mmCIF file of C-alpha atoms in Angstrom:
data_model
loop_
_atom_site.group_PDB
_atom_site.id
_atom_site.type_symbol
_atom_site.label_atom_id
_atom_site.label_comp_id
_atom_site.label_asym_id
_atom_site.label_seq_id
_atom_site.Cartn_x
_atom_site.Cartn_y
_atom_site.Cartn_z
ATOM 1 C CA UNK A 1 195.068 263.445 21.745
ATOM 2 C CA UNK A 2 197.396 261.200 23.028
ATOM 3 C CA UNK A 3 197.066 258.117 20.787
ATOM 4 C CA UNK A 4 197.011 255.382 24.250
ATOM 5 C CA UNK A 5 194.544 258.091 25.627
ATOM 6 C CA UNK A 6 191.426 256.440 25.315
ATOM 7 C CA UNK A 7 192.732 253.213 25.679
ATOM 8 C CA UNK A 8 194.346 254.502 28.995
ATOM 9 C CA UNK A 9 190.970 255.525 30.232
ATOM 10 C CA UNK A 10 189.020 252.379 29.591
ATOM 11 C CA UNK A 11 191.660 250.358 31.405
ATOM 12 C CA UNK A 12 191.155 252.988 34.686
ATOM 13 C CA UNK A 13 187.490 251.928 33.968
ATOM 14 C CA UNK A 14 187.801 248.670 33.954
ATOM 15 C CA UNK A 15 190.151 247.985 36.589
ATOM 16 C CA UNK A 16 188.053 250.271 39.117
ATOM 17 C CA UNK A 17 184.633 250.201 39.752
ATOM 18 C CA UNK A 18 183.959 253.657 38.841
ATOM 19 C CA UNK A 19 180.247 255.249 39.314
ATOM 20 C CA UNK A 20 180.986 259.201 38.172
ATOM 21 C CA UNK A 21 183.506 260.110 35.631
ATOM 22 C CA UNK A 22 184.827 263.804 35.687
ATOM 23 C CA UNK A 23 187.156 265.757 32.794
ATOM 24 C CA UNK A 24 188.556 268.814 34.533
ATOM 25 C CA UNK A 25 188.525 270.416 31.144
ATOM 26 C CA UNK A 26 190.016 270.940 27.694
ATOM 27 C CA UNK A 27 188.573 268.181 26.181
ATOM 28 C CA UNK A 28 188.530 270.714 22.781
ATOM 29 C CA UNK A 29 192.208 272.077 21.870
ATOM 30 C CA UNK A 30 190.113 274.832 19.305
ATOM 31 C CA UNK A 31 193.924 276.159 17.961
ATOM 32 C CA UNK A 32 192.743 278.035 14.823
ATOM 33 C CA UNK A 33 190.643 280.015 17.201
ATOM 34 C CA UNK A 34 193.081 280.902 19.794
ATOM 35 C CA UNK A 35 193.995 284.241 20.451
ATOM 36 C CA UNK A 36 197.737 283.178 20.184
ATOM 37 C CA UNK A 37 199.867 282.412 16.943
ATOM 38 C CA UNK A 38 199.165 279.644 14.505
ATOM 39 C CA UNK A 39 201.473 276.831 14.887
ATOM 40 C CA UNK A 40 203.185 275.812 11.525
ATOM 41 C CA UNK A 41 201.511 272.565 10.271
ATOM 42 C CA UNK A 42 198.798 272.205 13.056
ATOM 43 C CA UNK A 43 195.118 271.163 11.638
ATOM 44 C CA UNK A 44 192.817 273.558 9.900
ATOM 45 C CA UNK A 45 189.775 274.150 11.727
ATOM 46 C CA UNK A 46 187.628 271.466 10.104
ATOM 47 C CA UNK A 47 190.013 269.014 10.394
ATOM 48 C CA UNK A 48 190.382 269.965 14.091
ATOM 49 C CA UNK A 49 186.867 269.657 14.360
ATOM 50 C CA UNK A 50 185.930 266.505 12.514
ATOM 51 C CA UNK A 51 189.255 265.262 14.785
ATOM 52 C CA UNK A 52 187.859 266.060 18.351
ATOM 53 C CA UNK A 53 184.393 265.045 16.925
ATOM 54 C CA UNK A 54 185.393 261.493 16.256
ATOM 55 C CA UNK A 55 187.517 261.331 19.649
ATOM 56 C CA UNK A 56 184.516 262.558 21.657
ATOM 57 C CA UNK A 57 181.687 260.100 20.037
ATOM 58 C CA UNK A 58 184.657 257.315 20.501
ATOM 59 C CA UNK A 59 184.897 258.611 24.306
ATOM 60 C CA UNK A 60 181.318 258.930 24.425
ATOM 61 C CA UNK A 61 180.671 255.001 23.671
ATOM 62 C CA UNK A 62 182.965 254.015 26.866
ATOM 63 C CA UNK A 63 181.771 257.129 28.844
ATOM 64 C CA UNK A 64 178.261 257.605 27.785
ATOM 65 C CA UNK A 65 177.427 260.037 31.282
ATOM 66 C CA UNK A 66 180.230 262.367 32.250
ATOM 67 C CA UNK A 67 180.525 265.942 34.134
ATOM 68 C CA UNK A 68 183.061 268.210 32.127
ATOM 69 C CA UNK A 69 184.393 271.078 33.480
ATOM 70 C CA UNK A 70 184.443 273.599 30.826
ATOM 71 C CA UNK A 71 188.536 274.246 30.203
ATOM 72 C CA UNK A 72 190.092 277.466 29.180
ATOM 73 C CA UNK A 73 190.491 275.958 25.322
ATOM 74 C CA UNK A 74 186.910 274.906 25.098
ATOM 75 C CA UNK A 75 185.522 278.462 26.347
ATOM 76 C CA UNK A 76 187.212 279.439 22.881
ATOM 77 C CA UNK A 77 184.298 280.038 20.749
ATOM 78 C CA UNK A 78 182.024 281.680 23.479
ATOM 79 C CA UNK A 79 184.922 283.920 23.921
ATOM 80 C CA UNK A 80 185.700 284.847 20.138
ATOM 81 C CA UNK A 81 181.398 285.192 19.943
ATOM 82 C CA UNK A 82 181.382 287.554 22.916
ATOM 83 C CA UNK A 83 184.701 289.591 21.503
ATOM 84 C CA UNK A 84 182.502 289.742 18.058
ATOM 85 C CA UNK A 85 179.679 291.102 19.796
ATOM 86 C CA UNK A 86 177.487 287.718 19.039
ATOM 87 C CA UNK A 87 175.132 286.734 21.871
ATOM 88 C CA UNK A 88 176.184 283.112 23.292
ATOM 89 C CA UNK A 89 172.546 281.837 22.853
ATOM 90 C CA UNK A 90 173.339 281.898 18.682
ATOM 91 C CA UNK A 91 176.030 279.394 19.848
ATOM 92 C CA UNK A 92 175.369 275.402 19.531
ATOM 93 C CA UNK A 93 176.353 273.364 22.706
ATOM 94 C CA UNK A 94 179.296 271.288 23.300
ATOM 95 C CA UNK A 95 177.060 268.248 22.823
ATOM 96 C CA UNK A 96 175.731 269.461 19.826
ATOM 97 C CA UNK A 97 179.091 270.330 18.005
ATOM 98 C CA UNK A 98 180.554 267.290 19.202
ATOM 99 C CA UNK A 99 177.918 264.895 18.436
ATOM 100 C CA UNK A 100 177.438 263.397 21.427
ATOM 101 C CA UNK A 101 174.234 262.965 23.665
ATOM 102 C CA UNK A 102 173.126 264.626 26.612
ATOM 103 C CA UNK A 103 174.948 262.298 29.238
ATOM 104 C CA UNK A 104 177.495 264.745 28.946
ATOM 105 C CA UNK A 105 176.914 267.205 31.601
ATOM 106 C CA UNK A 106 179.248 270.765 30.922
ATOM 107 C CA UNK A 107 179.511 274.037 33.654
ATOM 108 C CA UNK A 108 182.578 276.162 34.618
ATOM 109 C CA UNK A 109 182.359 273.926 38.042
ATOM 110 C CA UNK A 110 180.912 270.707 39.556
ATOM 111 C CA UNK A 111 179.934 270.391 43.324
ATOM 112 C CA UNK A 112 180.235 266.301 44.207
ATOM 113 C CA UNK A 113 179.795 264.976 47.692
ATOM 114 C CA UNK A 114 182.240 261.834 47.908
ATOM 115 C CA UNK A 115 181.433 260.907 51.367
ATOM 116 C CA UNK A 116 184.749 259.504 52.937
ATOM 117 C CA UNK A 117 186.184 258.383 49.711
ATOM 118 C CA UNK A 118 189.443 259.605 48.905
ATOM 119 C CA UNK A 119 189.824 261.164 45.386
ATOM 120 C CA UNK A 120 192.695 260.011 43.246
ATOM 121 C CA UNK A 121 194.723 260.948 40.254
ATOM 122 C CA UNK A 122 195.728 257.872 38.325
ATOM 123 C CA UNK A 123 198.907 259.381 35.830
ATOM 124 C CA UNK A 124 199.435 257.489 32.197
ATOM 125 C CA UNK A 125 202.674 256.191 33.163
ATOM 126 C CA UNK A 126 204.478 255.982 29.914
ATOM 127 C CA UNK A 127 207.907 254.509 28.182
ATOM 128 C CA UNK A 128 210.887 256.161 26.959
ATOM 129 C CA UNK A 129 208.946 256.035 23.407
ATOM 130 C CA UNK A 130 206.033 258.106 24.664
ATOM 131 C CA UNK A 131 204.034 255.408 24.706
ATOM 132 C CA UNK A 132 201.512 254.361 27.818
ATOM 133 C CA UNK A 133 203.094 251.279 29.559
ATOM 134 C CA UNK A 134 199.593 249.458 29.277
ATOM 135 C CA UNK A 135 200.124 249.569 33.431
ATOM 136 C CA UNK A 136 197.086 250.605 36.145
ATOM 137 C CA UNK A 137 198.601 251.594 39.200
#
């Protein structure tokens, strides 16, 4: 996680009056159970986990109802279950790993009407240091 991320996204809230938030997915990185090599020095998988499950309760606190569309990384365990034969219903849900409520809606897709509102991607603009400029477009 980008460390200005969540800062990023509470200044988006602030400065627009938003009434749905949406994550297009990969919320969960889940490295250690990729199906691709191990990058030298990256987190176990409890420290991965314990990582993502602080960010996501400190998300959750700004972002208490959200629709998540369920990325290619955070599929990984429901893949590696169904590869291992293990029926996804053994499997705990995203809320319940993560330790977040229920406002936290997850599917592989999201239908919203928006009316004649215009949809729009705000970029973290950021500085030569890879830092987030602290600007809202």
């Amino acid at each position: 996680c980008h460390p200005d991320a969540i800062k990023f996204l509470v200044a988006i809230k602030d400065e627009y009056e938003l009434n749905k938030v949406i994550c297009v997915g990969d919320i969960l990185d889940h490295h250690y159970t990729s199906y691709h090599e191990f990058e030298f020095g990256a987190y176990s998988p409890t420290e991965e986990l314990k990582r993502s499950q602080d960010l996501c309760q400190e998300l959750e606190s700004h972002f208490p109802k959200m629709l998540i569309s369920e990325g290619n990384h955070d599929i990984m365990a429901k893949r590696k279950a169904k590869t291992s034969g293990i029926p996804e219903e053994y499997l705990r849900t995203y809320n319940e790993f993560l330790g977040v409520g229920n406002g936290w809606k997850w599917a592989d897709s999201h239908y919203i009407e928006i009316g004649d509102a215009q949809p729009t991607l705000l970029p973290m603009i950021m500085k030569h240091s890879g830092r987030w400029n602290r600007k809202v477009l």
